[in-house]
Amino acid sequence: MSLEVIPAILVKDRAELLRRIAAVAPHVRMVHIDVMDNKFVPNKTVGLESFSDLPKNVLYEFHWMVENPEEYISKLPGAHIHLVHLEAVKNWEVVESAVKKAGGKLGIAFNPATSLDSLLPFVKKAERVLAMTVVPGFDGQKYIADVEAKISKLRTLYPKLEIEVDGGIGTQTAFGAVVAGADKLAAASAIFAKEDIKKAIDDILESVKCAGCPSYAECKG
Ligand code: DX5
Ligand code: ZN
């Protein structure tokens, strides 16, 4: 498991999308692009029309907060991670086949109110699980710490699974998420609302440095 900060980009136009990618690409391996259709969630962002010829100096994961995610995925070829919402999938075969045909990898996102039991039957299909720590729709919301209990159980069941958290992640909250078992940290406001983007990313990483230490006395940081 490698701890990683993944900047989340929630924007309404391509110019701003490109500006934000350019700002973080020198400092990270991957960015997280939020896509909303004003149906699955009450907000709308950039969509497929903005995703052609994205810069190639960074990897992408797309967080599909949309109805019928397969219709988007099938039109977006490339080795991307497609995070589809458990609550939006009507037919897993259709979604899996769209991801496969596009040449991407499947990830499964679940909302704070969704039970772990409803997720577990599908975890094996996914490269990565995205635990939402806010109700999806907007950036800048408050971290819901209750989700950590689900992350802990998931981590116990799947020691090697990539578990990402998304929503309200920053220097005050990332530690709890990582102690629970998350290894990927998506963050928007904690990065883009700061003057110094690199420092903002480093600060989040620094804040979780000791999350893996067995105890204060045995701190390896
Ligand atoms: C919420 C989005 C998140 C959001 C994170 O619907 O999926 O990725 O952009 O924003 P912050 O980090 O500000 O909570
Ligand atoms: Zn997101």
Tab-separated table of C-alpha atoms and ligand atoms in Angstrom:
chain	number	residue	atom	x	y	z
A	1	MET	CA	0.000	0.000	0.000
A	2	SER	CA	1.367	3.340	-0.917
A	3	LEU	CA	-0.039	6.475	0.583
A	4	GLU	CA	-0.956	9.007	-2.012
A	5	VAL	CA	-2.668	12.383	-2.230
A	6	ILE	CA	-4.892	12.675	-5.300
A	7	PRO	CA	-6.038	16.230	-6.062
A	8	ALA	CA	-9.781	16.341	-6.805
A	9	ILE	CA	-10.936	18.718	-9.510
A	10	LEU	CA	-14.576	19.809	-9.469
A	11	VAL	CA	-15.037	22.480	-12.129
A	12	LYS	CA	-17.524	23.696	-14.686
A	13	ASP	CA	-15.273	24.543	-17.619
A	14	ARG	CA	-12.358	23.052	-19.509
A	15	ALA	CA	-10.080	26.062	-19.108
A	16	GLU	CA	-10.255	25.764	-15.314
A	17	LEU	CA	-9.844	21.984	-15.569
A	18	LEU	CA	-6.624	22.457	-17.537
A	19	ARG	CA	-5.379	25.157	-15.153
A	20	ARG	CA	-5.843	22.879	-12.156
A	21	ILE	CA	-4.264	19.864	-13.855
A	22	ALA	CA	-1.250	22.003	-14.756
A	23	ALA	CA	-0.985	23.285	-11.179
A	24	VAL	CA	-0.829	19.830	-9.578
A	25	ALA	CA	0.707	17.612	-12.275
A	26	PRO	CA	4.334	18.353	-11.285
A	27	HIS	CA	3.629	17.184	-7.727
A	28	VAL	CA	1.435	14.073	-8.004
A	29	ARG	CA	1.028	10.812	-9.928
A	30	MET	CA	-2.726	11.024	-10.433
A	31	VAL	CA	-5.610	13.500	-10.423
A	32	HIS	CA	-9.281	12.852	-9.625
A	33	ILE	CA	-11.828	14.463	-11.913
A	34	ASP	CA	-15.315	14.920	-10.493
A	35	VAL	CA	-18.094	14.502	-13.026
A	36	MET	CA	-21.691	15.407	-12.156
A	37	ASP	CA	-24.787	15.362	-14.349
A	38	ASN	CA	-27.289	17.277	-12.185
A	39	LYS	CA	-29.291	14.048	-11.912
A	40	PHE	CA	-27.385	11.636	-9.710
A	41	VAL	CA	-26.356	14.678	-7.649
A	42	PRO	CA	-27.781	18.234	-7.690
A	43	ASN	CA	-24.801	19.838	-9.405
A	44	LYS	CA	-23.235	19.851	-12.855
A	45	THR	CA	-19.591	19.887	-13.853
A	46	VAL	CA	-17.491	19.520	-16.965
A	47	GLY	CA	-18.339	16.395	-18.937
A	48	LEU	CA	-17.069	14.328	-21.843
A	49	GLU	CA	-16.765	17.369	-24.116
A	50	SER	CA	-13.908	18.590	-21.900
A	51	PHE	CA	-11.915	15.375	-21.636
A	52	SER	CA	-10.301	15.094	-25.042
A	53	ASP	CA	-6.529	15.517	-25.252
A	54	LEU	CA	-5.906	15.927	-21.555
A	55	PRO	CA	-2.257	16.437	-20.575
A	56	LYS	CA	-0.343	13.170	-20.512
A	57	ASN	CA	2.067	13.985	-17.697
A	58	VAL	CA	-0.348	12.694	-15.061
A	59	LEU	CA	-2.764	9.753	-14.641
A	60	TYR	CA	-6.511	10.224	-14.330
A	61	GLU	CA	-9.301	8.781	-12.319
A	62	PHE	CA	-12.839	9.856	-13.142
A	63	HIS	CA	-15.376	10.011	-10.340
A	64	TRP	CA	-18.679	9.430	-12.094
A	65	MET	CA	-21.440	11.054	-10.043
A	66	VAL	CA	-23.849	10.470	-12.895
A	67	GLU	CA	-26.688	8.223	-13.914
A	68	ASN	CA	-25.734	5.535	-16.455
A	69	PRO	CA	-21.946	5.911	-16.036
A	70	GLU	CA	-21.340	3.294	-18.754
A	71	GLU	CA	-22.516	5.767	-21.394
A	72	TYR	CA	-19.670	8.116	-20.495
A	73	ILE	CA	-17.013	5.482	-19.893
A	74	SER	CA	-17.520	3.855	-23.274
A	75	LYS	CA	-16.685	7.196	-24.898
A	76	LEU	CA	-13.503	7.796	-22.922
A	77	PRO	CA	-10.740	5.459	-24.066
A	78	GLY	CA	-7.510	5.249	-22.096
A	79	ALA	CA	-5.930	3.612	-19.088
A	80	HIS	CA	-8.010	5.584	-16.590
A	81	ILE	CA	-9.608	4.478	-13.349
A	82	HIS	CA	-13.389	4.779	-13.535
A	83	LEU	CA	-14.952	5.244	-10.113
A	84	VAL	CA	-18.619	4.374	-10.522
A	85	HIS	CA	-21.149	4.772	-7.741
A	86	LEU	CA	-22.595	1.585	-6.360
A	87	GLU	CA	-25.871	3.506	-6.001
A	88	ALA	CA	-25.921	4.361	-9.741
A	89	VAL	CA	-25.156	0.967	-11.262
A	90	LYS	CA	-28.123	-0.868	-12.715
A	91	ASN	CA	-26.234	-3.627	-14.493
A	92	TRP	CA	-22.696	-4.538	-13.493
A	93	GLU	CA	-22.014	-6.490	-16.676
A	94	VAL	CA	-22.741	-3.434	-18.791
A	95	VAL	CA	-20.490	-1.234	-16.663
A	96	GLU	CA	-17.667	-3.765	-16.537
A	97	SER	CA	-17.778	-4.278	-20.256
A	98	ALA	CA	-17.691	-0.504	-20.923
A	99	VAL	CA	-14.623	-0.153	-18.672
A	100	LYS	CA	-12.916	-3.087	-20.324
A	101	LYS	CA	-13.616	-1.855	-23.852
A	102	ALA	CA	-12.337	1.620	-22.970
A	103	GLY	CA	-9.118	0.053	-21.671
A	104	GLY	CA	-9.613	1.382	-18.147
A	105	LYS	CA	-9.884	-0.022	-14.641
A	106	LEU	CA	-12.959	-0.234	-12.463
A	107	GLY	CA	-13.293	1.420	-9.080
A	108	ILE	CA	-16.409	1.460	-6.912
A	109	ALA	CA	-17.532	4.516	-4.964
A	110	PHE	CA	-20.091	4.380	-2.176
A	111	ASN	CA	-21.998	7.097	-0.329
A	112	PRO	CA	-21.790	7.711	3.428
A	113	ALA	CA	-25.299	6.312	3.894
A	114	THR	CA	-24.641	3.111	1.945
A	115	SER	CA	-24.115	-0.018	4.005
A	116	LEU	CA	-20.965	-2.059	3.779
A	117	ASP	CA	-23.084	-5.176	3.278
A	118	SER	CA	-24.460	-3.801	0.028
A	119	LEU	CA	-20.921	-3.064	-1.211
A	120	LEU	CA	-19.175	-6.296	-0.245
A	121	PRO	CA	-20.561	-8.560	-2.996
A	122	PHE	CA	-18.954	-6.280	-5.623
A	123	VAL	CA	-15.577	-5.405	-4.092
A	124	LYS	CA	-13.755	-8.185	-5.933
A	125	LYS	CA	-14.621	-6.603	-9.280
A	126	ALA	CA	-12.778	-3.407	-8.362
A	127	GLU	CA	-9.181	-2.229	-8.400
A	128	ARG	CA	-10.071	0.428	-5.885
A	129	VAL	CA	-12.908	1.398	-3.576
A	130	LEU	CA	-13.791	5.034	-2.955
A	131	ALA	CA	-15.369	5.742	0.414
A	132	MET	CA	-17.265	9.017	0.268
A	133	THR	CA	-16.749	10.991	3.455
A	134	VAL	CA	-19.260	13.647	2.372
A	135	VAL	CA	-22.557	13.363	0.524
A	136	PRO	CA	-21.409	13.788	-3.084
A	137	GLY	CA	-22.303	16.971	-4.941
A	138	PHE	CA	-20.017	19.727	-3.711
A	139	ASP	CA	-16.499	20.425	-2.533
A	140	GLY	CA	-15.756	22.190	0.732
A	141	GLN	CA	-18.069	20.065	2.882
A	142	LYS	CA	-17.427	18.708	6.370
A	143	TYR	CA	-15.745	15.311	6.730
A	144	ILE	CA	-18.098	12.589	8.017
A	145	ALA	CA	-15.947	10.619	10.459
A	146	ASP	CA	-18.569	7.864	10.903
A	147	VAL	CA	-17.468	6.413	7.551
A	148	GLU	CA	-14.167	5.386	9.175
A	149	ALA	CA	-15.875	2.386	10.813
A	150	LYS	CA	-16.742	1.037	7.346
A	151	ILE	CA	-13.227	1.718	6.088
A	152	SER	CA	-11.752	-0.245	9.025
A	153	LYS	CA	-13.963	-3.251	8.329
A	154	LEU	CA	-13.155	-3.124	4.636
A	155	ARG	CA	-9.436	-2.911	5.376
A	156	THR	CA	-9.651	-5.942	7.683
A	157	LEU	CA	-11.460	-7.937	5.011
A	158	TYR	CA	-9.200	-6.781	2.158
A	159	PRO	CA	-5.684	-6.036	3.420
A	160	LYS	CA	-4.365	-5.189	-0.060
A	161	LEU	CA	-7.306	-3.303	-1.548
A	162	GLU	CA	-6.756	0.311	-2.580
A	163	ILE	CA	-9.129	2.303	-0.395
A	164	GLU	CA	-9.565	5.956	-1.254
A	165	VAL	CA	-11.398	8.575	0.778
A	166	ASP	CA	-13.056	11.592	-0.787
A	167	GLY	CA	-14.679	14.566	0.894
A	168	GLY	CA	-13.454	16.946	3.584
A	169	ILE	CA	-9.931	15.530	3.501
A	170	GLY	CA	-7.206	17.832	4.804
A	171	THR	CA	-4.557	18.077	7.493
A	172	GLN	CA	-7.176	17.738	10.261
A	173	THR	CA	-8.998	14.701	8.887
A	174	ALA	CA	-6.633	12.618	6.765
A	175	PHE	CA	-5.016	11.019	9.833
A	176	GLY	CA	-8.277	9.393	10.977
A	177	ALA	CA	-8.985	8.107	7.485
A	178	VAL	CA	-5.517	6.568	7.188
A	179	VAL	CA	-5.627	5.019	10.657
A	180	ALA	CA	-8.944	3.442	9.616
A	181	GLY	CA	-7.244	1.964	6.547
A	182	ALA	CA	-7.401	4.416	3.658
A	183	ASP	CA	-4.308	4.705	1.484
A	184	LYS	CA	-5.485	7.172	-1.169
A	185	LEU	CA	-6.559	10.665	-0.181
A	186	ALA	CA	-8.615	12.720	-2.629
A	187	ALA	CA	-8.763	16.395	-1.707
A	188	ALA	CA	-10.014	19.525	-3.460
A	189	SER	CA	-10.321	22.537	-1.155
A	190	ALA	CA	-7.396	21.530	1.058
A	191	ILE	CA	-5.235	21.866	-2.051
A	192	PHE	CA	-6.806	24.360	-4.452
A	193	ALA	CA	-7.852	26.891	-1.819
A	194	LYS	CA	-4.208	27.240	-0.809
A	195	GLU	CA	-1.642	29.606	-2.307
A	196	ASP	CA	1.154	27.055	-2.323
A	197	ILE	CA	-0.140	23.895	-3.998
A	198	LYS	CA	2.967	21.801	-3.379
A	199	LYS	CA	3.057	22.720	0.289
A	200	ALA	CA	-0.656	21.910	0.634
A	201	ILE	CA	-0.030	18.399	-0.739
A	202	ASP	CA	3.075	17.923	1.417
A	203	ASP	CA	1.185	19.111	4.505
A	204	ILE	CA	-1.488	16.450	4.010
A	205	LEU	CA	1.179	13.761	3.626
A	206	GLU	CA	3.008	15.079	6.676
A	207	SER	CA	-0.212	14.959	8.711
A	208	VAL	CA	-0.553	11.194	8.145
A	209	LYS	CA	3.114	10.359	8.591
A	210	CYS	CA	2.583	8.589	11.913
A	211	ALA	CA	-0.767	7.017	11.090
A	212	GLY	CA	0.917	3.640	10.653
A	213	CYS	CA	2.925	3.762	13.887
A	214	PRO	CA	1.808	1.099	16.368
A	215	SER	CA	1.749	3.550	19.306
A	216	TYR	CA	3.184	6.852	20.441
A	217	ALA	CA	5.981	4.989	22.227
A	218	GLU	CA	6.824	3.016	19.075
A	219	CYS	CA	6.535	5.954	16.697
A	220	LYS	CA	8.664	5.466	13.609
A	221	GLY	CA	8.109	8.954	12.248
B	1	DX5	C1	-17.668	15.600	-3.858
B	1	DX5	C2	-16.530	15.273	-4.778
B	1	DX5	C3	-15.194	15.413	-4.108
B	1	DX5	C4	-14.892	16.855	-3.788
B	1	DX5	C5	-13.869	16.948	-2.703
B	1	DX5	O1	-18.874	15.347	-4.474
B	1	DX5	O2	-16.618	13.942	-5.223
B	1	DX5	O3	-14.164	14.849	-4.892
B	1	DX5	O4	-14.426	17.541	-4.943
B	1	DX5	O5	-13.807	18.268	-2.251
B	1	DX5	P1	-13.225	18.629	-0.811
B	1	DX5	O6	-11.883	17.994	-0.700
B	1	DX5	O7	-13.210	20.122	-0.805
B	1	DX5	O8	-14.202	18.068	0.192
B	2	ZN	ZN	-14.765	13.047	-6.062
